[in-house]
Short mmCIF file of C-alpha atoms in Angstrom, two decimals:
data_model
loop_
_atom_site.label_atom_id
_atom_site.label_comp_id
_atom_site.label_asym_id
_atom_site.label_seq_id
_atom_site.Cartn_x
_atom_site.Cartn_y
_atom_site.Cartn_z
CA UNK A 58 55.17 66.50 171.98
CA UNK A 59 52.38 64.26 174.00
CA UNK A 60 49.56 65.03 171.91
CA UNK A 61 48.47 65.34 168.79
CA UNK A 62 45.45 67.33 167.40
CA UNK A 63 43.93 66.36 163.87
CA UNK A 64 41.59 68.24 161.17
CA UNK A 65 39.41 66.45 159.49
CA UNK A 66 38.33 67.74 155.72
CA UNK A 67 41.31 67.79 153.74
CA UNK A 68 43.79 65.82 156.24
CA UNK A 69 41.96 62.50 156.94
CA UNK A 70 39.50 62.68 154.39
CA UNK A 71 39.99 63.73 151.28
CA UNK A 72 36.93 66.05 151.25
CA UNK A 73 37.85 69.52 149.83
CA UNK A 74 37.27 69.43 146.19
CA UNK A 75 33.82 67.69 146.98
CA UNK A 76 32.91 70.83 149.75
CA UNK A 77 34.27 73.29 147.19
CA UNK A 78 32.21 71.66 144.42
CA UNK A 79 28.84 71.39 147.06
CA UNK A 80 29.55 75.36 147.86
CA UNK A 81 30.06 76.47 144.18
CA UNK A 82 26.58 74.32 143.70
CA UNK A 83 24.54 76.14 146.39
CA UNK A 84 25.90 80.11 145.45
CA UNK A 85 24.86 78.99 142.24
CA UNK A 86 21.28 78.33 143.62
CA UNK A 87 21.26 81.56 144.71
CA UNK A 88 22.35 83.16 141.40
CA UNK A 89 25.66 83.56 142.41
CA UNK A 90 28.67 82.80 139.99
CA UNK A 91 31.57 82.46 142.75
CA UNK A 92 34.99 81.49 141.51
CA UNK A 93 35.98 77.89 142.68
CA UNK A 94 39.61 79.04 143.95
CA UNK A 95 37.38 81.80 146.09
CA UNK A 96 36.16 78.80 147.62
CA UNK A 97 39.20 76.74 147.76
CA UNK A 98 40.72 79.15 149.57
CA UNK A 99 38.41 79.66 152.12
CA UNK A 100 37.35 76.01 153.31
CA UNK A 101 38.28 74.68 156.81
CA UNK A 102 36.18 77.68 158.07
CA UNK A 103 33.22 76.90 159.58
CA UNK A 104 29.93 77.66 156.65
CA UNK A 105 28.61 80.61 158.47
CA UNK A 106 32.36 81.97 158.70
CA UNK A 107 33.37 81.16 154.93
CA UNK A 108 29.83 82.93 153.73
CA UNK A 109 30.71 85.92 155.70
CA UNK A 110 34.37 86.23 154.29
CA UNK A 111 32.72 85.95 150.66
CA UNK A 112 30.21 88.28 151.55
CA UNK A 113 32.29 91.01 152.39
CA UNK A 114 34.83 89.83 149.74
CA UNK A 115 32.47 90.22 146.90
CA UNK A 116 30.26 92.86 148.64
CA UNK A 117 27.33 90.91 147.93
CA UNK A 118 25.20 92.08 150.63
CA UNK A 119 23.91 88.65 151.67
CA UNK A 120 21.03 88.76 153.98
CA UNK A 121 21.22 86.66 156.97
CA UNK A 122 18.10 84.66 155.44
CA UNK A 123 20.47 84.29 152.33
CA UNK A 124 23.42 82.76 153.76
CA UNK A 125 21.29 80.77 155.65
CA UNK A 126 19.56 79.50 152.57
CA UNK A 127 23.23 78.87 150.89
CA UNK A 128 24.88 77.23 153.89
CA UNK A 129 21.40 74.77 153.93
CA UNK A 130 22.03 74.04 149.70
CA UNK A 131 25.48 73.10 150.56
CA UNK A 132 24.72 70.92 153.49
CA UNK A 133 22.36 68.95 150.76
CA UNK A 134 24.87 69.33 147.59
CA UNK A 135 27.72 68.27 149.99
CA UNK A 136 25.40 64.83 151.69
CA UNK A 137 24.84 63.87 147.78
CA UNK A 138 28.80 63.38 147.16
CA UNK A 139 29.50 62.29 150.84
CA UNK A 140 29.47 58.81 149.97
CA UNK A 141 32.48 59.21 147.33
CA UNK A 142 34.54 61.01 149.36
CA UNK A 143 37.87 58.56 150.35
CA UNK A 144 39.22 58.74 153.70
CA UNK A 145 43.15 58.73 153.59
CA UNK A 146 44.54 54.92 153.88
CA UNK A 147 46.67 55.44 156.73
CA UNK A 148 44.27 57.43 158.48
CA UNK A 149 42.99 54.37 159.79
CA UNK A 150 46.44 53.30 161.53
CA UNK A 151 46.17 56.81 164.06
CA UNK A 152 45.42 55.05 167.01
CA UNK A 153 47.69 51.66 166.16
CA UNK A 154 50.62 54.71 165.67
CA UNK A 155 50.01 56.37 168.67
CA UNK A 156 48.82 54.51 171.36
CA UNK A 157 52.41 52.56 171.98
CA UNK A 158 53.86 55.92 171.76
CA UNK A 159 51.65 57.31 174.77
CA UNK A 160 50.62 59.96 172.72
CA UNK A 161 47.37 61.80 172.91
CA UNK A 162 44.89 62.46 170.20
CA UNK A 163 41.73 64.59 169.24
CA UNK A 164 40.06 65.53 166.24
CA UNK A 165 38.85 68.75 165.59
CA UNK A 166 36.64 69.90 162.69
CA UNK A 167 34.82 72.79 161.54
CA UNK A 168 32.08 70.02 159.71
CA UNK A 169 28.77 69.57 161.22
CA UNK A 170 28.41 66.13 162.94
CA UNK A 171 26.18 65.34 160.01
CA UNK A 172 28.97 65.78 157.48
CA UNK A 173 31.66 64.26 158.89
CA UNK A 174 30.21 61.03 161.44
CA UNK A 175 30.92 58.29 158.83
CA UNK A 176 34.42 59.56 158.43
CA UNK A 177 34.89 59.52 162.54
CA UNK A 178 34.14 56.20 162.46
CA UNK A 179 36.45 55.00 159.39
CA UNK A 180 39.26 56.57 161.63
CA UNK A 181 38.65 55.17 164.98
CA UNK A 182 37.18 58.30 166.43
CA UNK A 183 35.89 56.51 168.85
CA UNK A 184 39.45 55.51 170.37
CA UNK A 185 40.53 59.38 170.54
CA UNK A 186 41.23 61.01 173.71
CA UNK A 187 38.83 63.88 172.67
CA UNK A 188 36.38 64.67 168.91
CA UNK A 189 35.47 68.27 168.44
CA UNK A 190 33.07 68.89 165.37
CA UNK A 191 31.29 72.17 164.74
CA UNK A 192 28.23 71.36 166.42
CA UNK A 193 30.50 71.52 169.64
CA UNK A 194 31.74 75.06 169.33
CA UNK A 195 30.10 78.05 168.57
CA UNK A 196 33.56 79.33 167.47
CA UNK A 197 35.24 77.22 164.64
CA UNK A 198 38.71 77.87 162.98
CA UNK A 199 40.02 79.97 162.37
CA UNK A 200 39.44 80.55 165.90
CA UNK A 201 41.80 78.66 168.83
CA UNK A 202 38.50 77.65 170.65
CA UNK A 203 37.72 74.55 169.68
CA UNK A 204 41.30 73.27 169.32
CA UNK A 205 42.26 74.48 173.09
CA UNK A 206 39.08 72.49 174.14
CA UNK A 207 40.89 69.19 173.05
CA UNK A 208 43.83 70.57 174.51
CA UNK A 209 41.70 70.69 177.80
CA UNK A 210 39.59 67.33 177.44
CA UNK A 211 43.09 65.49 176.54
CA UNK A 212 45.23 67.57 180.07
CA UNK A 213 47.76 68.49 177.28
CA UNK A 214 49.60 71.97 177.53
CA UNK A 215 49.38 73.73 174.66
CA UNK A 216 52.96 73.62 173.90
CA UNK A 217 53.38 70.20 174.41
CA UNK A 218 50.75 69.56 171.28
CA UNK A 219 50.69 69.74 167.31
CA UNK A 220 47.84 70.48 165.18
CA UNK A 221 47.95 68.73 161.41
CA UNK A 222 46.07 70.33 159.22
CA UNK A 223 45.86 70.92 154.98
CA UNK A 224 44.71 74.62 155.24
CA UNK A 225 46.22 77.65 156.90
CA UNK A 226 43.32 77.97 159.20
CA UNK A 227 44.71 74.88 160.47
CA UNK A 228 47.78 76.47 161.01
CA UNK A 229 46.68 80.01 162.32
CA UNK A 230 44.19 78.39 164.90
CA UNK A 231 47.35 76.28 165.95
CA UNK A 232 49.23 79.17 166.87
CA UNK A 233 46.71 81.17 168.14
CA UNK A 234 45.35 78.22 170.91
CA UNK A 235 49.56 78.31 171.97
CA UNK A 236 50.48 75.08 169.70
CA UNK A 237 52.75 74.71 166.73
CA UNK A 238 51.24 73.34 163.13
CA UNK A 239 52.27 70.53 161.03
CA UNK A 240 50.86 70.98 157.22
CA UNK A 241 50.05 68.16 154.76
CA UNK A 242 49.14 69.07 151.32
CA UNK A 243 46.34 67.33 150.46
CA UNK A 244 43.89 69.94 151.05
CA UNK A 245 45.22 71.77 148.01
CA UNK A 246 47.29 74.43 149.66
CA UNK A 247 50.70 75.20 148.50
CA UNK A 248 54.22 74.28 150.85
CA UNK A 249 54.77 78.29 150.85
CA UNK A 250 51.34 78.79 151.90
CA UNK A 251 51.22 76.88 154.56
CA UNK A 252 55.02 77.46 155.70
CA UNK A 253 54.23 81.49 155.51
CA UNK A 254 51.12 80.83 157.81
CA UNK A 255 53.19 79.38 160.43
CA UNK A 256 53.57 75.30 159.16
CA UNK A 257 56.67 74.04 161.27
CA UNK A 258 56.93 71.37 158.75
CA UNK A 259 54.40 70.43 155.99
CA UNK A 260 54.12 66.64 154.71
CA UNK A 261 52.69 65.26 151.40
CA UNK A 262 50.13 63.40 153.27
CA UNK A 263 49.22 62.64 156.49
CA UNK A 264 51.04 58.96 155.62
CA UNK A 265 53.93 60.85 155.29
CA UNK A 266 53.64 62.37 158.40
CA UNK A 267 53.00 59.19 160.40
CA UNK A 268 55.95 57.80 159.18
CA UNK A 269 58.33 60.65 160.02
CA UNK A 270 56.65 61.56 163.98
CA UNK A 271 60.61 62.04 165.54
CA UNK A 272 60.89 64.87 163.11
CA UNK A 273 58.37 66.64 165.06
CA UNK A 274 59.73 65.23 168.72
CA UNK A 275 57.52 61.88 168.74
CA UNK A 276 59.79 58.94 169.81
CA UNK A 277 59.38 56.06 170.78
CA UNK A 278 59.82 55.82 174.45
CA UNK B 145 54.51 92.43 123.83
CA UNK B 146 52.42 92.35 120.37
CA UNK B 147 50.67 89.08 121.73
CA UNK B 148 49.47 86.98 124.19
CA UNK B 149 48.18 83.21 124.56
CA UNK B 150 45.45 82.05 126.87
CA UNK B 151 44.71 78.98 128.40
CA UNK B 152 41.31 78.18 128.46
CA UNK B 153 40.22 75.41 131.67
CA UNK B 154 41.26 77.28 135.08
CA UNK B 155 41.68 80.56 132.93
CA UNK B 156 39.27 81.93 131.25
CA UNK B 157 36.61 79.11 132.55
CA UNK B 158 36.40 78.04 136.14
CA UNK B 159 36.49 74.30 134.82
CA UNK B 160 39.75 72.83 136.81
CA UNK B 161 37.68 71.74 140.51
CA UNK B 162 35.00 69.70 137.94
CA UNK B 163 37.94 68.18 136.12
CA UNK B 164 39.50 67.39 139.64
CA UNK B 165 36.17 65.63 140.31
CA UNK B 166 35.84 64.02 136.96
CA UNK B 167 39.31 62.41 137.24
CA UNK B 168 38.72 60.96 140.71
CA UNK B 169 35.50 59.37 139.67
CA UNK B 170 37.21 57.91 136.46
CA UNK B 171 40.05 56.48 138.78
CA UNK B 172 37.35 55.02 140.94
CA UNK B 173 35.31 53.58 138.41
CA UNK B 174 38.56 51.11 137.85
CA UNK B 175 39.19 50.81 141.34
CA UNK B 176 42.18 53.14 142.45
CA UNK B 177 41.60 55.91 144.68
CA UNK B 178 43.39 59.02 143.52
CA UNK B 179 44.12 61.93 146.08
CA UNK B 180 42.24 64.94 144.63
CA UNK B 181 45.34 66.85 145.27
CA UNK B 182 47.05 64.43 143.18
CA UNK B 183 45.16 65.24 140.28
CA UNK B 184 44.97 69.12 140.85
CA UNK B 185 48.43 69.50 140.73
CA UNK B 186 47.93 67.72 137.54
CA UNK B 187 45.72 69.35 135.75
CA UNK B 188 46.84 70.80 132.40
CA UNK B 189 48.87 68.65 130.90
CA UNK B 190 46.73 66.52 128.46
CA UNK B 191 45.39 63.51 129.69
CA UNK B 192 47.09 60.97 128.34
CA UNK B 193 50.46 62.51 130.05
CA UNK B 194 48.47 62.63 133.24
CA UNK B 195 47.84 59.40 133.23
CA UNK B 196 51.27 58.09 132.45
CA UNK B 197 52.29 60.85 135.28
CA UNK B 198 50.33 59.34 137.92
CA UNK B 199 50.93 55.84 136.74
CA UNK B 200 54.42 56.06 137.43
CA UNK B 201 54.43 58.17 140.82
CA UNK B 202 52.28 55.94 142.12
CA UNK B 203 53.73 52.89 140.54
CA UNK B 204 49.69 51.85 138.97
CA UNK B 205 51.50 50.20 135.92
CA UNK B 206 47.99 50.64 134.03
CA UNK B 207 48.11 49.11 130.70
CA UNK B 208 47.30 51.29 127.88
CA UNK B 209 43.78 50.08 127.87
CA UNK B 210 43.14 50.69 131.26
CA UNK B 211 44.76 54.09 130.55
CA UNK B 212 42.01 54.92 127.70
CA UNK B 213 39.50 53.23 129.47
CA UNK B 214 40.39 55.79 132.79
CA UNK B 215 40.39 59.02 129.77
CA UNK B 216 37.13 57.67 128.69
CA UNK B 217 35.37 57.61 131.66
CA UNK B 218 36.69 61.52 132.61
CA UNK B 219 35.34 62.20 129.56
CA UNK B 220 32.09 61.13 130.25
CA UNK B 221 31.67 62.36 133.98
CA UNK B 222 33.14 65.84 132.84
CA UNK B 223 30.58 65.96 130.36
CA UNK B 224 28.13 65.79 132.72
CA UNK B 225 29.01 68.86 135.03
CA UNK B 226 30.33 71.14 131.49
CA UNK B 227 27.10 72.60 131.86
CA UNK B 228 27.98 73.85 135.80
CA UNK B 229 31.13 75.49 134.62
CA UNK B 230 31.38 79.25 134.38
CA UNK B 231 33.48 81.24 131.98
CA UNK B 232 35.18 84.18 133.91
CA UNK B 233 33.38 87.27 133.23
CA UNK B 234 36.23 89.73 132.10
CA UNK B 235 37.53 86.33 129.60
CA UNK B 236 34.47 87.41 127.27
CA UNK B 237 35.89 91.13 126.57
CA UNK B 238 39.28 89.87 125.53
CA UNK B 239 38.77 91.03 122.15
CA UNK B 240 36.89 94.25 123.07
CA UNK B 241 39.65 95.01 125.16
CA UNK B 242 42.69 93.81 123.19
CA UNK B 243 41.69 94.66 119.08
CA UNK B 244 41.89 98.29 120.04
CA UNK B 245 45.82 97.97 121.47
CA UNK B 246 46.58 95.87 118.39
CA UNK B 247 47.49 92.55 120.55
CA UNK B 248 47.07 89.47 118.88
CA UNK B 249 45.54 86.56 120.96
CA UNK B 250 45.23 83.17 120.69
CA UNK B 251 43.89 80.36 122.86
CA UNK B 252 45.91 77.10 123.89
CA UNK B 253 44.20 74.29 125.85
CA UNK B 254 45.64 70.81 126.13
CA UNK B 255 41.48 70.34 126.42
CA UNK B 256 39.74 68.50 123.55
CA UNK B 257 37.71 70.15 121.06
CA UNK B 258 34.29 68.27 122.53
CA UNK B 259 35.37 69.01 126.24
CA UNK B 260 36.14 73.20 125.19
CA UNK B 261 33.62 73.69 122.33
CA UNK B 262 31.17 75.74 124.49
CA UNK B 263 33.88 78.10 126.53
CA UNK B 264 35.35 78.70 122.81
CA UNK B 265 31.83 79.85 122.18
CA UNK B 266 31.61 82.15 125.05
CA UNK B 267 35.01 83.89 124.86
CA UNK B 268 34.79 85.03 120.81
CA UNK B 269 37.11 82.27 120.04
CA UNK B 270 36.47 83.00 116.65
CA UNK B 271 37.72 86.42 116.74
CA UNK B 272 41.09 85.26 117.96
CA UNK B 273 44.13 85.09 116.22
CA UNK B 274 44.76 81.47 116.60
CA UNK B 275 42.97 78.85 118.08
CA UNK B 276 44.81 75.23 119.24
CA UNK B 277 43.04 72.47 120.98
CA UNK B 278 44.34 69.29 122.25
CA UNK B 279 43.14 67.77 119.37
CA UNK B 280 45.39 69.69 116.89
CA UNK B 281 48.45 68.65 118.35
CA UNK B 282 49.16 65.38 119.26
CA UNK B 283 51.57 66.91 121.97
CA UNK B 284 50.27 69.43 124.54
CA UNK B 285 51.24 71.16 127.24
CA UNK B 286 53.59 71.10 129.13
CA UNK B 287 55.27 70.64 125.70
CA UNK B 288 56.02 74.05 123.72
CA UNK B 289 54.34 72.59 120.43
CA UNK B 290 51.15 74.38 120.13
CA UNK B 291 52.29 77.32 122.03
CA UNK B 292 54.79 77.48 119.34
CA UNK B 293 52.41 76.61 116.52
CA UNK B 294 50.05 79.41 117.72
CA UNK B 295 53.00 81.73 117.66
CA UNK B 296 53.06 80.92 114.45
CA UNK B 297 49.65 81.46 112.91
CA UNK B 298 49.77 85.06 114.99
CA UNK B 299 53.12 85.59 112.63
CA UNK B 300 54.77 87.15 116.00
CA UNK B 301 58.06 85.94 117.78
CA UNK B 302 57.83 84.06 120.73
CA UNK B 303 60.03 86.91 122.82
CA UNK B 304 57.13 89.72 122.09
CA UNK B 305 54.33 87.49 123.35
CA UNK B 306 52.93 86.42 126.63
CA UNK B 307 51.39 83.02 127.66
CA UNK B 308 48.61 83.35 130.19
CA UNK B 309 48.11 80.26 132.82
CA UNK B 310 46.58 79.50 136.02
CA UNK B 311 49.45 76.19 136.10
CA UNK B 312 52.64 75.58 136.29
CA UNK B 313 52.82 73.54 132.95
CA UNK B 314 51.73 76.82 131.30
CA UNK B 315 54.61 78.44 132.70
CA UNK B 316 57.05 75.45 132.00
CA UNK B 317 55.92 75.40 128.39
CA UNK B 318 56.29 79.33 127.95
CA UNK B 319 59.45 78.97 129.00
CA UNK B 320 60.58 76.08 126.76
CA UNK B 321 58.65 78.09 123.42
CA UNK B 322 60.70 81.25 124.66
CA UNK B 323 58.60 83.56 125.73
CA UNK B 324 56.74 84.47 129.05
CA UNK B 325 54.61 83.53 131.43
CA UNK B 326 51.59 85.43 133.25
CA UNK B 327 49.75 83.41 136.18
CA UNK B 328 46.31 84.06 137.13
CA UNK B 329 45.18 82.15 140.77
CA UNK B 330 42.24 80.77 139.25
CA UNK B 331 43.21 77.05 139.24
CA UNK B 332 44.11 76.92 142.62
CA UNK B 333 47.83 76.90 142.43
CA UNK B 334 49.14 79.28 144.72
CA UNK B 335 51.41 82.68 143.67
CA UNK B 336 54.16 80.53 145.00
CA UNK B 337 53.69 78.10 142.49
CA UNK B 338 53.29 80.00 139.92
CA UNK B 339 56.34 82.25 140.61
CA UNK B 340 58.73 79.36 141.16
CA UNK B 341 57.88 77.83 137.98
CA UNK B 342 58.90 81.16 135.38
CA UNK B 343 55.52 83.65 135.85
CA UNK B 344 56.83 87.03 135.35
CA UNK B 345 53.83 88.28 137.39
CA UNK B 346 50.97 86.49 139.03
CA UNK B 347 47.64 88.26 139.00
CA UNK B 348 44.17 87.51 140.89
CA UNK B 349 41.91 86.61 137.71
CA UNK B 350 41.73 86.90 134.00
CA UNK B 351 40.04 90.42 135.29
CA UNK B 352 43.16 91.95 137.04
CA UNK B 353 45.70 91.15 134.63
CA UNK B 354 43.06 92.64 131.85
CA UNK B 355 43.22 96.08 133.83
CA UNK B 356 46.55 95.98 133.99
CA UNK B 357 48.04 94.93 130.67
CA UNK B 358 50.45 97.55 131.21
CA UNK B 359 52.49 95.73 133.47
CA UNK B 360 53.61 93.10 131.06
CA UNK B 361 54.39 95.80 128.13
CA UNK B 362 51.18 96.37 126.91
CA UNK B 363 50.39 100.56 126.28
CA UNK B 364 47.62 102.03 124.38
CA UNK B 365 48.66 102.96 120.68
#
């Protein structure tokens, strides 16, 4: 493994409960009672993605005006509780970890660049060897897009590469861009969950994971 | 099965995400950021055990002031998103749809009388058979106490009734008060979860199980 690719929500920040909370808020601006777990579920989508899934889901017939309007309230809900939202503690350490190891690293996220720019910077975005939000790609997860344009702007094979990621969007882009995926739990999603959608191993946290890279062929060299 | 036992937050009210929320802020307001997920997972047991739960996997040592001062303060924040939370739809037929099968039913939430009083409200609380909050027994769940105690006041043995969770310390204390467990996916645990910890069958919402009471014994007369 030479490279590593990271989501964001959920994995370095702890950021899902918050998003869930901020969607819940703007379906119920729109007179829409959705179930929280609905939600849950379905974040690490990209918005438009995640309104269409509960559209059809729920057949609620949204407009395109509609979702439009609800993806807008959560953008505003979700900016309101931005500012409590923790980044994991040894998310900060990614680049001290990695750069003696001579291994490669991106970030890619479904968030806008609005929703996720302070946590870049708390993790030393600026020091990754490629940062792919969802104002970069048309196409977020679930689809491989995005996450084989790291691949690209990092000159990493797919196969050579791991995605970490909390939901198993993570984990189905991974496999779909040619990678393997490496689950932590902190998003909310279950070990099985994550192991039936592909996980090669799943980790507590993404501390966890940092401290245990040989298990997924990271050594020192 | 002549009767069954609810949970009420992440049940029959979509209240577990807010308490998530509440929690973190609570742990914040003295300092200690708290994974969400940490909390999730959780959520359930009665506060006072959570506490002492995540004091000791996370070696906090909190006093037990800081401990009430931490309940306090989730207390306060919960109270003010209770008005955000919505009771599941189907949980406000429960006795429309279980007085004409004959099925006792009884509600059991490790939640405090001031927390619950308005989701009591909305599901006919007072046309169940028994009623136990977390402030009628000083130990809640995951302990079997007022899962046994509402056995009880229903006058039905624990083997011919059901207990009906979204976590697994609903399913851990079904098992220790000798009866079974039912999960419902509304808390956010996942079917695995739920499974591994004793449910005899894991169902959507509150809704599906309620259209399918036949499944865990229940026929029309």
């Amino acid at each position: 493994v030479r490279a590593l690719v990271f989501d964001l929500d959920g994995t370095l920040a702890d950021s899902t409960y918050q998003h869930v909370i901020a969607w819940q808020r703007a379906f119920e601006g729109s007179d829409i009672a959705m179930p929280a777990v609905e939600i849950h579920r379905r974040i690490g989508m990209d918005g438009e993605l995640l309104l269409k899934a509960v559209d059809r889901a729920f057949g609620l017939d949204l407009s395109p005006m509609k979702r439009a309007t609800i993806q807008a309230a959560h953008a505003r809900e979700f900016s309101t509780m931005r500012d409590s939202v923790q980044v994991f503690s040894w998310a900060r350490d990614i680049p001290k970890l990695l750069e003696p190891l001579h291994v490669k690293w991106a970030i890619v996220t479904s968030g806008t660049q609005n929703d996720v720019a302070p946590f870049l910077e708390i993790v030393h975005a600026d020091r990754a060897d490629a940062v792919i939000t969802g104002d970069d790609e048309k196409q977020s997860k679930p689809s491989a897009h995005p996450i084989a344009r790291a691949f690209e702007q990092m000159d990493v094979a797919p196969h050579d590469a791991g995605v970490v990621g909390d939901s198993v969007w993570d984990m189905l882009a991974s496999r779909e861009a040619g990678s393997f995926g490496i689950g932590v739990l902190t998003g909310g999603y279950a070990q099985a969950e994550l192991s039936a959608s592909g996980a090669f191993r799943v980790y507590r946290d993404i501390g966890e994971f940092l401290l245990r890279l040989e298990e997924v062929g990271i050594a020192k060299p």
